[in-house]
PDB file of C-alpha atoms in Angstrom:
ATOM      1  CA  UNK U   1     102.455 122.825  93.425  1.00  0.00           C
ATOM      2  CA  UNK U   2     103.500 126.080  95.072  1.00  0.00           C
ATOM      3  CA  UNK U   3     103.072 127.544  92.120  1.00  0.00           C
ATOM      4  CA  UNK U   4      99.410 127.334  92.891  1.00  0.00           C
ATOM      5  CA  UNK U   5      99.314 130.040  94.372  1.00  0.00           C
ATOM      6  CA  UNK U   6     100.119 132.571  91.250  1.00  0.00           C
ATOM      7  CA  UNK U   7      96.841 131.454  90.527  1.00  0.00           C
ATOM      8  CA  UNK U   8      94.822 133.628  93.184  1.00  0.00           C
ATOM      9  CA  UNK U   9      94.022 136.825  90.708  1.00  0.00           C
ATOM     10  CA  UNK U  10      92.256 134.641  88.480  1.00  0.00           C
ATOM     11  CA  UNK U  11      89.802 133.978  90.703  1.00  0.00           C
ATOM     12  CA  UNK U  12      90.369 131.541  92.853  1.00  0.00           C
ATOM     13  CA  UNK U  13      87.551 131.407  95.599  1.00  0.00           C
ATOM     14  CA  UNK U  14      87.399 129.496  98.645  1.00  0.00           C
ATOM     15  CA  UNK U  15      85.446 125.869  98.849  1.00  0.00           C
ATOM     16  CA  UNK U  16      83.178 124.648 101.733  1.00  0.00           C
ATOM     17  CA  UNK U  17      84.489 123.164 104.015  1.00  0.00           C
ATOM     18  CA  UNK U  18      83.397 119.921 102.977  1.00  0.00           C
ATOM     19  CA  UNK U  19      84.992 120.555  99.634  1.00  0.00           C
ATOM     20  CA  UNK U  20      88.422 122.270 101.279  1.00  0.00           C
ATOM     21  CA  UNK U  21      88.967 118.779 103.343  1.00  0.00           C
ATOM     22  CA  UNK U  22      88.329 116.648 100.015  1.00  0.00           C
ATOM     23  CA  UNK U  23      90.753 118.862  98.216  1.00  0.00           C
ATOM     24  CA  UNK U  24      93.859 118.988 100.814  1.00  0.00           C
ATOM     25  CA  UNK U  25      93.357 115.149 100.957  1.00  0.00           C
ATOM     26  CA  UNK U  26      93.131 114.751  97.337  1.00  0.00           C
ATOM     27  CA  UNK U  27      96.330 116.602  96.949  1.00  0.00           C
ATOM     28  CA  UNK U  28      98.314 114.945  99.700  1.00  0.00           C
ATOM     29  CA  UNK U  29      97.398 111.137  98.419  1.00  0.00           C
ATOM     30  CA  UNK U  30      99.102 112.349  95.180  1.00  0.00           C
ATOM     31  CA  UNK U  31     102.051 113.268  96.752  1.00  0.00           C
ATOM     32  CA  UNK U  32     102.084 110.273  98.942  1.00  0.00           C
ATOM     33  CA  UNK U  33     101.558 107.964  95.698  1.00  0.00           C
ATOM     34  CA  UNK U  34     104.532 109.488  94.333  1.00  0.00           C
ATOM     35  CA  UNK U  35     106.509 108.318  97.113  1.00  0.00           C
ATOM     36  CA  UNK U  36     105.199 104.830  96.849  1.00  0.00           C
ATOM     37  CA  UNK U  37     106.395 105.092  92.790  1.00  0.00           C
ATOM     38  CA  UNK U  38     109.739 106.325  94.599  1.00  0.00           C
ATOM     39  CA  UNK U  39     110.044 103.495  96.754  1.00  0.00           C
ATOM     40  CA  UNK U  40     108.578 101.144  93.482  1.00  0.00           C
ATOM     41  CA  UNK U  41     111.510 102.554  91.238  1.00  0.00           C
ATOM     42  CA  UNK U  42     114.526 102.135  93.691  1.00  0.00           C
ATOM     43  CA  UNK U  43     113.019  98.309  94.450  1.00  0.00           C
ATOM     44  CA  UNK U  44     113.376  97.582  90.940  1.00  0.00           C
ATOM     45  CA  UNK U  45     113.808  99.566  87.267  1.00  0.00           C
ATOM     46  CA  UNK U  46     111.266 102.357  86.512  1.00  0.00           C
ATOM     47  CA  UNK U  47     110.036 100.068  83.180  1.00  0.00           C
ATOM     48  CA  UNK U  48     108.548  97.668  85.325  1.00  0.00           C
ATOM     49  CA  UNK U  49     107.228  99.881  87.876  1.00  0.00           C
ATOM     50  CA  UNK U  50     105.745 102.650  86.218  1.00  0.00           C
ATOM     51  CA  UNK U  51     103.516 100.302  84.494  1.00  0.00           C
ATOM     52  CA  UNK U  52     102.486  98.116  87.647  1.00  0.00           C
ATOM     53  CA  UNK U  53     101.768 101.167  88.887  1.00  0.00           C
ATOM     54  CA  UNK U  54      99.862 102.246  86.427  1.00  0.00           C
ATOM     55  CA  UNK U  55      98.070  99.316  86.351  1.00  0.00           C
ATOM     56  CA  UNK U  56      97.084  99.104  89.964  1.00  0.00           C
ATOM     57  CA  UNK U  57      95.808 103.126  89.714  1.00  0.00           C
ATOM     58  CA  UNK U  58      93.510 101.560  86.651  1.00  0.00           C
ATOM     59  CA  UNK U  59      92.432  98.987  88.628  1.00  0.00           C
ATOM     60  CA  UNK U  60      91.559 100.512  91.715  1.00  0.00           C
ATOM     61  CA  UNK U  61      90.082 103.552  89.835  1.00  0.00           C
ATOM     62  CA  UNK U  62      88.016 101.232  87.876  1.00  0.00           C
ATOM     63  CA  UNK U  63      86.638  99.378  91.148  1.00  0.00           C
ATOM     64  CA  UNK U  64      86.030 103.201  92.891  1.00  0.00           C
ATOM     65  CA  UNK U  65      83.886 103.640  89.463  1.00  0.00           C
ATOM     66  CA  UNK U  66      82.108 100.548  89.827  1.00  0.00           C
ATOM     67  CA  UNK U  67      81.225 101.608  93.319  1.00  0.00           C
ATOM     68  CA  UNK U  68      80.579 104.920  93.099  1.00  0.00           C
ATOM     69  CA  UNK U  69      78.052 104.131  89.987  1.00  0.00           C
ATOM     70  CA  UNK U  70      76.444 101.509  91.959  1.00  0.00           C
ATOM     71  CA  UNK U  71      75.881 103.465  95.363  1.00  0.00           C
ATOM     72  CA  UNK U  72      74.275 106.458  93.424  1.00  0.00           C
ATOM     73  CA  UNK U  73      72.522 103.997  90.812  1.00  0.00           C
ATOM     74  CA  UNK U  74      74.058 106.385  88.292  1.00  0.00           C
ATOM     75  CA  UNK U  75      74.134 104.028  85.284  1.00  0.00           C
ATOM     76  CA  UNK U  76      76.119 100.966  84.648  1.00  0.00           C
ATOM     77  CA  UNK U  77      79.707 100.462  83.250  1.00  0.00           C
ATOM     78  CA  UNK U  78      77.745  97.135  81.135  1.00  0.00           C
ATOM     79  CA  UNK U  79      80.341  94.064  79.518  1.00  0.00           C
ATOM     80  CA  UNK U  80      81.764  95.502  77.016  1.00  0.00           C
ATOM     81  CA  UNK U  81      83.570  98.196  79.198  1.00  0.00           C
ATOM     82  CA  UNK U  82      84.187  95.333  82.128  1.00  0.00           C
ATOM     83  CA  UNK U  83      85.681  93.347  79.036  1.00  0.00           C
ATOM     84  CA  UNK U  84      87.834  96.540  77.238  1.00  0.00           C
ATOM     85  CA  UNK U  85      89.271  97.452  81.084  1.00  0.00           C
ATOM     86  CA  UNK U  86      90.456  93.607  81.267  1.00  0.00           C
ATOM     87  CA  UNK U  87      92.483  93.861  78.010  1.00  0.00           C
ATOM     88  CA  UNK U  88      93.669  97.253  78.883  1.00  0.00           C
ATOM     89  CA  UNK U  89      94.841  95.739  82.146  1.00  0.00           C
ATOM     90  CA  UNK U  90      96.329  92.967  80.348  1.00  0.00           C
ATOM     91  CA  UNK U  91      97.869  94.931  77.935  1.00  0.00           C
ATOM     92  CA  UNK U  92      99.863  96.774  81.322  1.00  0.00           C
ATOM     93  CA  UNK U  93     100.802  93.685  82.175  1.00  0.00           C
ATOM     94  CA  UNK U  94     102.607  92.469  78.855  1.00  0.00           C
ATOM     95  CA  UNK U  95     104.145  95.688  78.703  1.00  0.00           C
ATOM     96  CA  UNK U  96     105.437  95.736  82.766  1.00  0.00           C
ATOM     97  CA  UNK U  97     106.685  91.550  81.782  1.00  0.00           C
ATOM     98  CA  UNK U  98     108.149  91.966  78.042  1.00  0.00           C
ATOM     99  CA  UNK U  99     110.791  89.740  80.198  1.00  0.00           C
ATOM    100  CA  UNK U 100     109.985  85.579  80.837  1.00  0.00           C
ATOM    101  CA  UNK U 101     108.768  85.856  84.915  1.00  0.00           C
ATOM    102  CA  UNK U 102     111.758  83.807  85.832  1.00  0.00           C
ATOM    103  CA  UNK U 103     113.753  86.515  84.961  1.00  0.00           C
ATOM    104  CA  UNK U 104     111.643  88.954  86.985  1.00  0.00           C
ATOM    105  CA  UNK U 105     112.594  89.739  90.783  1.00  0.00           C
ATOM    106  CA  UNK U 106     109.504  90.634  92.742  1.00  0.00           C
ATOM    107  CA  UNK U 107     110.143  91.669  96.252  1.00  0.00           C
ATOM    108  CA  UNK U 108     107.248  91.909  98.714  1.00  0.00           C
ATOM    109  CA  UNK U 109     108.490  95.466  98.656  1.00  0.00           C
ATOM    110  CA  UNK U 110     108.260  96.492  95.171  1.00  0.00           C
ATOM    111  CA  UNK U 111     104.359  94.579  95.190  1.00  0.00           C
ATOM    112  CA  UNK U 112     103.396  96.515  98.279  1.00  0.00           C
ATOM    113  CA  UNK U 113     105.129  99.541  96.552  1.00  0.00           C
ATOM    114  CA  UNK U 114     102.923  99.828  92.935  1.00  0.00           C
ATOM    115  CA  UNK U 115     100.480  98.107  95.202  1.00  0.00           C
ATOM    116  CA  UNK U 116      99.711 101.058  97.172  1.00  0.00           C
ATOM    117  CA  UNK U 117     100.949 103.572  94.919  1.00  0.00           C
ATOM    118  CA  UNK U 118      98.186 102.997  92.473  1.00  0.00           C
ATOM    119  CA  UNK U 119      95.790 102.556  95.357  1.00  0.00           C
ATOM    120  CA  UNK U 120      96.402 106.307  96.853  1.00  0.00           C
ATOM    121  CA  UNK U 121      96.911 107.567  92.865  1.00  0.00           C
ATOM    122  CA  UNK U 122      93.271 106.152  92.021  1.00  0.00           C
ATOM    123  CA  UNK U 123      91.631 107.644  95.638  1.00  0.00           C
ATOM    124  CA  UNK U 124      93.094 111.490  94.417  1.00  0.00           C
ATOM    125  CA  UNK U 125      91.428 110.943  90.994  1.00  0.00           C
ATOM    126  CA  UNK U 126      88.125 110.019  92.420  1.00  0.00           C
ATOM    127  CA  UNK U 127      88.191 112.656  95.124  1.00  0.00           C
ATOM    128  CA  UNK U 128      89.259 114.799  92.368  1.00  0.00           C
ATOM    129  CA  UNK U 129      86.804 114.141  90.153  1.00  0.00           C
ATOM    130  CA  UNK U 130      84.110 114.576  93.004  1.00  0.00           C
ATOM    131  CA  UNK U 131      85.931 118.246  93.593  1.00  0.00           C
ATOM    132  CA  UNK U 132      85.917 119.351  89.686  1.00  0.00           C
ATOM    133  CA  UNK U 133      81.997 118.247  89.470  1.00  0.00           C
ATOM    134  CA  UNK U 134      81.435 120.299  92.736  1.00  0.00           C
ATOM    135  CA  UNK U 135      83.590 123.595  91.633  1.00  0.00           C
ATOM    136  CA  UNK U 136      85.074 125.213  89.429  1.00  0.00           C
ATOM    137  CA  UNK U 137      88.857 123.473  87.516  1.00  0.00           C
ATOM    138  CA  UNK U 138      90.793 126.665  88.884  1.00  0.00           C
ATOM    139  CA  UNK U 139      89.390 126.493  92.473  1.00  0.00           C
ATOM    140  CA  UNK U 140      89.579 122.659  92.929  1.00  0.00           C
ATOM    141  CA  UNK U 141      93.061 122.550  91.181  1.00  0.00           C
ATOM    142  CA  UNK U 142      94.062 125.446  93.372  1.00  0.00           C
ATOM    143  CA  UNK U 143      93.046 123.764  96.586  1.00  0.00           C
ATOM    144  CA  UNK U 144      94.329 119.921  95.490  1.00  0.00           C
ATOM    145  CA  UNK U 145      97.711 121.648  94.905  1.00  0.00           C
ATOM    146  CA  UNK U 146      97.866 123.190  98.549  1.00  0.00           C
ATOM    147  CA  UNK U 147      97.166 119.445  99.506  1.00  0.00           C
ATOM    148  CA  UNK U 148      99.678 118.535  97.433  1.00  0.00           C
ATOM    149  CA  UNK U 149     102.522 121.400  99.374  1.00  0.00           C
ATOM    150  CA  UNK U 150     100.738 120.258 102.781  1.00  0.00           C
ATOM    151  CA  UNK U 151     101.389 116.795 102.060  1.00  0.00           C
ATOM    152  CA  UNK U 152     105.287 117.361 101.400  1.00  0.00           C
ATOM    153  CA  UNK U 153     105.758 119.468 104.421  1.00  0.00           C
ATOM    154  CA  UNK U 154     104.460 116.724 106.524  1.00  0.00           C
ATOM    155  CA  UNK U 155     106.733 114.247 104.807  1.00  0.00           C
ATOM    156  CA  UNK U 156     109.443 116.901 106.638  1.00  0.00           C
ATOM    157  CA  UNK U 157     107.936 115.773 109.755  1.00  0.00           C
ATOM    158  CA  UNK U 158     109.075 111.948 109.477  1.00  0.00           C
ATOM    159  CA  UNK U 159     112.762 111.921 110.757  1.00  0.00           C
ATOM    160  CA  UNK U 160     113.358 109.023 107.876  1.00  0.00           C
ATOM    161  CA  UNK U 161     112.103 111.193 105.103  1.00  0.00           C
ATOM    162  CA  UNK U 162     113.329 114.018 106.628  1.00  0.00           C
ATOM    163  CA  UNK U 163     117.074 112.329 106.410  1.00  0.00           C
ATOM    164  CA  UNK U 164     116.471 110.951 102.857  1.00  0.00           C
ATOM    165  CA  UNK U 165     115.843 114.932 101.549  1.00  0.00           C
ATOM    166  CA  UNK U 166     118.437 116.474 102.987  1.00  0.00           C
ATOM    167  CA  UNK U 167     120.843 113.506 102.485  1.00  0.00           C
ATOM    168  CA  UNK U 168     119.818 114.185  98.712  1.00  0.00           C
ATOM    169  CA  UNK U 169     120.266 117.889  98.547  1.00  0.00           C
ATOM    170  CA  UNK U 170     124.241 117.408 100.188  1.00  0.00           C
ATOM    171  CA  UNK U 171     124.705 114.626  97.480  1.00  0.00           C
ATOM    172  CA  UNK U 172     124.052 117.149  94.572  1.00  0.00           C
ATOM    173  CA  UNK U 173     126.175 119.837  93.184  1.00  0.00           C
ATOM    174  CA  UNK U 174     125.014 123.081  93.467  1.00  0.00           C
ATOM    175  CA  UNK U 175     125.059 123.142  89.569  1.00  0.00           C
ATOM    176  CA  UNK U 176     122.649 120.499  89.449  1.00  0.00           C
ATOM    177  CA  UNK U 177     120.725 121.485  91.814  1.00  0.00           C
ATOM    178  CA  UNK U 178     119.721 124.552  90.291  1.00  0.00           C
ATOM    179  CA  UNK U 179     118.730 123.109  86.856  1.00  0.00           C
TER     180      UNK U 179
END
């Protein structure tokens, strides 16, 4: 996401300031949803929550749609797409329990994990997709991805998370760590 910034001769302009805030926010509820995945993954194994996480971003992105359409009485999403989101969703499911469920372990953590995970992921896509209809791609994906640095800096700031990184970075050769 620092990367972004490699991106400033192309012509990158500056947003409103409406538009900046929406951005930086956008950007830092992506990083934060990746640390909810984190969490997800170390409650449990990444085939089960990647796709409960996936299906709680659908979910939640679907009800922001619904919403969204409703407030600004900007058309309807109508049965048949109520009734092709359900099987998608369903389809999530089978694929997150290809196991019986008494073989599953579901820890209050791992639901609150995917849970909010795919909450903050499905905010950042509609405050993204608010950003790309109000700009340009290259200036809202410019700004989102300062978001996204501003949002791991301040993960510095939490003594726990600040522990867990550099914890991390001792436990990995510097080999590794430069691949």
């Amino acid at each position: 996401s620092g990367f972004a910034v490699a991106l400033i001769p192309f012509g990158v302009r500056p947003l409103s300031l409406f538009q900046t805030v929406i951005a930086l926010i956008a950007g830092m509820l992506s990083v934060y949803s990746l640390l909810g995945l984190y969490t997800a993954v170390r409650e449990s194994e990444v085939s089960r929550a990647a796709p409960l996480v996936g299906a709680w971003t659908a979910l939640f992105a679907f009800l922001f749609s619904f919403v969204a359409q409703a407030w600004s009485g900007d058309g309807s999403i109508g049965w048949a797409g109520i009734w092709a989101f359900l099987c998608f969703l369903a389809g999530i499911f089978l694929i997150a329990f290809e196991r019986p469920v008494e073989q599953h372990r579901f820890s209050r953590r791992l639901i609150l994990a995917t849970l909010s995970s795919g909450f903050l992921m499905a905010l950042s896509f509609a405050l993204l997709k608010y950003l790309y209809e109000a700009s340009s791609f290259l200036d809202g994906f410019f700004w989102s991805r300062l978001g996204s640095v501003l949002g791991g800096l301040l993960l510095l700031a939490v003594p726990a998370y600040r522990a867990d990184i550099q914890a991390g970075s001792r436990g990995v050769s510097p080999a590794k760590r430069k691949s």
